[in-house]
Backbone as JSON, one array per atom type, in Angstrom:
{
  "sequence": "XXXXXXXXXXXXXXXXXXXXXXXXXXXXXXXXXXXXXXXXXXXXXXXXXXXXXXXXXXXXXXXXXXXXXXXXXXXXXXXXXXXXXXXXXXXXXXXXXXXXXXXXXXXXXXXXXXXXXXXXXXXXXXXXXXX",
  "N": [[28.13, -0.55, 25.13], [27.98, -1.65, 21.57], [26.01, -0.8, 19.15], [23.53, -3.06, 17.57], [23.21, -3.65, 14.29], [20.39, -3.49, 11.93], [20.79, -5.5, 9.8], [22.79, -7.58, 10.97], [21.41, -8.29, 13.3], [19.39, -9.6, 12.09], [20.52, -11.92, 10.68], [21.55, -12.75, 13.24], [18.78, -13.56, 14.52], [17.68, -15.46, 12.61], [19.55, -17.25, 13.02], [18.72, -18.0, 15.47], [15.85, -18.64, 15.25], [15.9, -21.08, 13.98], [16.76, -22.99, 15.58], [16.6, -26.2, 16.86], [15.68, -27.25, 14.98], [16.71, -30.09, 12.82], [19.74, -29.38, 11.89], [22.61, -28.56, 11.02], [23.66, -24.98, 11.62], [25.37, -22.48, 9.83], [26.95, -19.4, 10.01], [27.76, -16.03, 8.23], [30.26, -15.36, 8.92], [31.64, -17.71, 9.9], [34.37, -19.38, 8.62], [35.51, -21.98, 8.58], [35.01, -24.52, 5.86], [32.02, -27.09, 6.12], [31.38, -30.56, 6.21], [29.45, -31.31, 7.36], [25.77, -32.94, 6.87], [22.55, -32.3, 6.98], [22.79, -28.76, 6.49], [22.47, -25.66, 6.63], [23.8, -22.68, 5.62], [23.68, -19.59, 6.58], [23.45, -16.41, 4.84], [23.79, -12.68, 3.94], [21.63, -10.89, 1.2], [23.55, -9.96, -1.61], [22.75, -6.71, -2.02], [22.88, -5.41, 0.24], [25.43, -3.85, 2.05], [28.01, -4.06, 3.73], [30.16, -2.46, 5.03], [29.2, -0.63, 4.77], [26.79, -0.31, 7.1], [26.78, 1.09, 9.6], [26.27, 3.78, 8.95], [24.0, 3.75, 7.02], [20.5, 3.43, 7.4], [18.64, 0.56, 6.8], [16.15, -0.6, 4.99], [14.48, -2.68, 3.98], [15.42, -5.8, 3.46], [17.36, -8.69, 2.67], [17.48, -12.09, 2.97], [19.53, -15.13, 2.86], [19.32, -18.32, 2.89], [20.9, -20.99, 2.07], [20.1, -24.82, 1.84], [21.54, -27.51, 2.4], [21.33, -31.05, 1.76], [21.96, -34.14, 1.84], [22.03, -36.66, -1.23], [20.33, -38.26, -1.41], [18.35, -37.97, 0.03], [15.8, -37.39, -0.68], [13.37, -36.95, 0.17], [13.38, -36.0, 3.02], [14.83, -33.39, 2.15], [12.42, -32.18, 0.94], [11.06, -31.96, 3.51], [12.88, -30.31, 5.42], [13.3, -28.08, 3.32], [10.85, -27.27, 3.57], [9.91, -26.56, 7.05], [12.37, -24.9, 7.29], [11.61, -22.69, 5.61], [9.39, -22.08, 6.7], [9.8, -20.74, 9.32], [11.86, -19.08, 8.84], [10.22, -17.26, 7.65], [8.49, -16.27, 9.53], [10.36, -15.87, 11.9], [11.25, -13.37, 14.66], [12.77, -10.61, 15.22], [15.93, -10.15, 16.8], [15.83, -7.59, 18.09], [14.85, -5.9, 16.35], [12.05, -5.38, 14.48], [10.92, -7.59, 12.49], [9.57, -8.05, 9.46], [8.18, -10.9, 6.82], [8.3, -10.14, 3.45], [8.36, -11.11, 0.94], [9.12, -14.48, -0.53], [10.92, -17.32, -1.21], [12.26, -20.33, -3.13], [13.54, -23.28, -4.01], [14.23, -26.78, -4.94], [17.63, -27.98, -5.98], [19.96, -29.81, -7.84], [23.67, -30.38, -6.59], [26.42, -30.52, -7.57], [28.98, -30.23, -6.96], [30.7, -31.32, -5.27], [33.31, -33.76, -4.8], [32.9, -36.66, -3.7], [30.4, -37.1, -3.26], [26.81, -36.2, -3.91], [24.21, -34.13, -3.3], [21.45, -32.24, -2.43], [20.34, -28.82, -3.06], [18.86, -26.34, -1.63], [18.23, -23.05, -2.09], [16.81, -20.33, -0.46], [15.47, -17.81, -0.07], [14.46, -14.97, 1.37], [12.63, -11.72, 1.7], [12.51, -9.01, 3.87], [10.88, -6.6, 5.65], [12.15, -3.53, 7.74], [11.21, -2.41, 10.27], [11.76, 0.27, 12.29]],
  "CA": [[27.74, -1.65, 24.27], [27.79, -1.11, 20.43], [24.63, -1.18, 18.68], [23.68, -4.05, 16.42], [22.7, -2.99, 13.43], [19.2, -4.61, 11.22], [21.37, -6.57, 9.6], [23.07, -8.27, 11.76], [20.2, -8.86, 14.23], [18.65, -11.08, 11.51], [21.43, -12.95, 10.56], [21.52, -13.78, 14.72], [17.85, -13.88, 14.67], [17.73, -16.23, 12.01], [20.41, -18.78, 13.77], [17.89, -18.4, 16.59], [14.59, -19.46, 14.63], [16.7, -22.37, 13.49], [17.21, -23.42, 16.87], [15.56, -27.36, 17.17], [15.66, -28.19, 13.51], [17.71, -30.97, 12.55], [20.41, -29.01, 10.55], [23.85, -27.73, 11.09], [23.3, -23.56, 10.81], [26.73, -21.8, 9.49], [26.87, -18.02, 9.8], [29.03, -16.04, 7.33], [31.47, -15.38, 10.43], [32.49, -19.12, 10.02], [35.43, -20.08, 7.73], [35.5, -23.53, 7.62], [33.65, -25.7, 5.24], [31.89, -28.26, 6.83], [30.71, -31.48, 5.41], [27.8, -32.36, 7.87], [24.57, -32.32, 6.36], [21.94, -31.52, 6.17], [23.11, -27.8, 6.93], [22.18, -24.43, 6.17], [24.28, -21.34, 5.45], [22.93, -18.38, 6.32], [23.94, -14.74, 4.51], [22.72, -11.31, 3.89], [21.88, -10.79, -0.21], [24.61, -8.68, -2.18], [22.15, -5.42, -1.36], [23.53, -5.2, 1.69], [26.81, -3.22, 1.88], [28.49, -4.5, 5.15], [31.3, -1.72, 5.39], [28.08, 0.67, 5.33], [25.8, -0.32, 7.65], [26.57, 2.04, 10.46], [25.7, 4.71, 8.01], [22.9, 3.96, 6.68], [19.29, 2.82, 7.52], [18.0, -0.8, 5.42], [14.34, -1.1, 5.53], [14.13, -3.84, 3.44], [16.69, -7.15, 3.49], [17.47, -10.41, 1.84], [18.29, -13.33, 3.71], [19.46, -16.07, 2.02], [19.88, -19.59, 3.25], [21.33, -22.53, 1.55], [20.07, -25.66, 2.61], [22.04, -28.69, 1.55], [21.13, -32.24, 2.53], [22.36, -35.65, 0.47], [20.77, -36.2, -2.41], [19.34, -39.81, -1.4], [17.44, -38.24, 1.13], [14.7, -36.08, -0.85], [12.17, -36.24, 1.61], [14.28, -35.16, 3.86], [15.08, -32.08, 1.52], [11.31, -31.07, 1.02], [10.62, -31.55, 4.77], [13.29, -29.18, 5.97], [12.82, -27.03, 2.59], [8.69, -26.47, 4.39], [10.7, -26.31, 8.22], [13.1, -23.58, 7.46], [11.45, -21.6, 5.13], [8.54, -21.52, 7.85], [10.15, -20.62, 10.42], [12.41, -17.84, 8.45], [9.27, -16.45, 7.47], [8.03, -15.65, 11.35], [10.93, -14.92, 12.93], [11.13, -12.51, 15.26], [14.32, -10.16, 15.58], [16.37, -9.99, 18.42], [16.31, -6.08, 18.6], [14.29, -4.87, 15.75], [10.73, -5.89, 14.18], [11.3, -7.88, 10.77], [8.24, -8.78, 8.34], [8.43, -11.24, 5.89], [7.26, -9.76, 2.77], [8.48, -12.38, -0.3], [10.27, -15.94, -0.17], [11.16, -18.48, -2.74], [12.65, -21.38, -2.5], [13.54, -24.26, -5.15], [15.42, -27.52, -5.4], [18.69, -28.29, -7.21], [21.09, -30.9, -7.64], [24.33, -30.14, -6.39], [27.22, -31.65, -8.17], [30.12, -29.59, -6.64], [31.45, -32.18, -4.34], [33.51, -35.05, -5.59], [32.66, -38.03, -3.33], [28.45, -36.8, -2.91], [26.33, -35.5, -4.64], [23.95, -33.21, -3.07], [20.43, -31.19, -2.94], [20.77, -28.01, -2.72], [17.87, -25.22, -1.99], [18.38, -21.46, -1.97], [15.67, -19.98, 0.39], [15.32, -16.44, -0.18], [13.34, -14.41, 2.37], [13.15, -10.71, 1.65], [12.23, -8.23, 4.79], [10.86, -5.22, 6.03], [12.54, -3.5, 9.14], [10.41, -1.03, 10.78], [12.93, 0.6, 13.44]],
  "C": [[27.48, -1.09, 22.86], [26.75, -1.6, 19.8], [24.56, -2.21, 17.89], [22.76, -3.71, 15.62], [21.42, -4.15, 12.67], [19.71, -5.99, 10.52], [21.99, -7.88, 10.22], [22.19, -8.9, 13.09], [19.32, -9.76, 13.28], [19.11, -11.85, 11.07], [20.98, -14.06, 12.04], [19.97, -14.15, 14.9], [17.22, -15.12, 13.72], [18.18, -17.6, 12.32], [19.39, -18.95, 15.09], [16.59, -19.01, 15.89], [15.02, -21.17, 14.38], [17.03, -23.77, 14.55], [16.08, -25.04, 16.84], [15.12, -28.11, 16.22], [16.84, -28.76, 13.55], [18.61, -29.96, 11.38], [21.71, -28.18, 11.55], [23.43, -26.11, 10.45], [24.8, -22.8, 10.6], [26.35, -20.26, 9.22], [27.86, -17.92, 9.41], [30.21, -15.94, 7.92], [32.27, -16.58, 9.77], [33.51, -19.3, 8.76], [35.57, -21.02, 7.47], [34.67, -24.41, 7.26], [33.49, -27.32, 6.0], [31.13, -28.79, 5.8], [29.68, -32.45, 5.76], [27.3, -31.76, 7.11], [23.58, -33.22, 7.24], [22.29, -30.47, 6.78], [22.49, -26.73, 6.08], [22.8, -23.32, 6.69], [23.61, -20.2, 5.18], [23.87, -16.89, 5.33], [23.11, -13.99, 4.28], [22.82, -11.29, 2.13], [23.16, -9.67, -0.63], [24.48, -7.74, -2.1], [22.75, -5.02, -0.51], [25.26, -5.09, 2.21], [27.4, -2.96, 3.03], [29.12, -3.07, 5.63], [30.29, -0.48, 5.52], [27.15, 0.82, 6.42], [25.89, 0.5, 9.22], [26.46, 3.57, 10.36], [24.77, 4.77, 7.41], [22.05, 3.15, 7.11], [18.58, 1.55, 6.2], [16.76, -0.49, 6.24], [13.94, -2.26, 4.63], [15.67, -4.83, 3.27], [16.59, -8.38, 3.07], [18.11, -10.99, 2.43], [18.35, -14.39, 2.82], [19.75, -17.39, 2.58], [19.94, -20.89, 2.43], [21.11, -23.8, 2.1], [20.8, -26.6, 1.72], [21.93, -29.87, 1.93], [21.54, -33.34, 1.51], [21.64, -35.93, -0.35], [19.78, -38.02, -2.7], [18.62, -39.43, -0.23], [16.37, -36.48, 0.59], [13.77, -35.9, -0.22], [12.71, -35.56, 2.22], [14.23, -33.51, 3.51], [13.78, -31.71, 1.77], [10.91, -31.06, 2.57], [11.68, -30.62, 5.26], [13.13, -28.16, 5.07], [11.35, -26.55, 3.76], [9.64, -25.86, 5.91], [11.2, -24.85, 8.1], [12.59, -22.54, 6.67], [10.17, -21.16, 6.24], [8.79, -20.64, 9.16], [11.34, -19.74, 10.5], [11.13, -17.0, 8.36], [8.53, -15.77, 8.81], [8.77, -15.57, 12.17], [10.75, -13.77, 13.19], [12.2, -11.55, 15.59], [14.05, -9.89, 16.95], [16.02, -8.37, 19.2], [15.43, -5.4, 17.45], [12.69, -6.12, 14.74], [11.63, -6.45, 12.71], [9.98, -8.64, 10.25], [8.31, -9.35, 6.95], [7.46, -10.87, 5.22], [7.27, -10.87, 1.41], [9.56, -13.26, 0.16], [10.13, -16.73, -1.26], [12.3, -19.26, -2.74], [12.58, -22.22, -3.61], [14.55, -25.5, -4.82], [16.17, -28.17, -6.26], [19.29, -29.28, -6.94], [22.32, -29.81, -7.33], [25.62, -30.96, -6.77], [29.05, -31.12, -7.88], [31.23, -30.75, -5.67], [32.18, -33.47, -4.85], [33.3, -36.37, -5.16], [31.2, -37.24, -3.12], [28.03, -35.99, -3.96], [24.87, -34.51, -3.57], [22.26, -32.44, -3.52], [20.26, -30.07, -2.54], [19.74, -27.33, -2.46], [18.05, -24.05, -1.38], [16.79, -20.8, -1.48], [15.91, -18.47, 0.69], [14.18, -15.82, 0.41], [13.89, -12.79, 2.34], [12.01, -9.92, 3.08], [12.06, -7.03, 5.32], [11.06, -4.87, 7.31], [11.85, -2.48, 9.45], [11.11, -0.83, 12.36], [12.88, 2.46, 13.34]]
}
């Protein structure tokens, strides 16, 4: 069995916290754009140098998740904004300890789409791996 590296155990540990919230979760794996919402795309920040990671040790990591929900449903937005950033912040990895140390979180309009419009919030959760 090949090891799974910090990274990748909080990506999957991440789609597992997620588990029971109303939201479509997209890992970067996936290729095709979907147009349910409210969803959230997970990734690892630009730090994190994929083609390396069975070379070197991360002790700290940036998760980033995109939440996007319609933009006539702002409650909506700040109640899963509170939801997922809660519940990034205390996950638990699958295989290795992770401690949220900073998060931040804002919402935007989203005007990329040509029939919707869109609220967008970038949920940045940075992490310490003690392994």
């Amino acid at each position: 069995m090949e090891a799974i590296y910090p990274a990748v155990d909080l990506i999957l540990s991440a789609q597992q916290a997620l588990k029971g919230v109303d939201v479509l979760v997209l890992l970067p794996s996936d290729d095709d754009d979907n147009l349910h919402f409210p969803q959230v795309d997970l990734s690892l920040a630009d730090s994190v140098d994929v083609s390396q990671l069975k070379y070197v040790s991360q002790n700290q990591i940036t998760l980033t998740a995109d939440l996007y929900v319609d933009h006539d449903s702002y409650g909506d937005a700040l109640n899963l904004q509170q939801v997922v950033t809660d519940r990034l912040k205390s996950l638990t990895g699958l295989n290795y300890p992770f401690k949220a140390t900073h998060y931040s979180s804002r919402i935007i309009t989203d005007n990329s789409l040509e029939d919707r419009t869109l609220f967008h919030v970038p949920i940045l959760v940075d992490y310490q791996v003690n392994y």
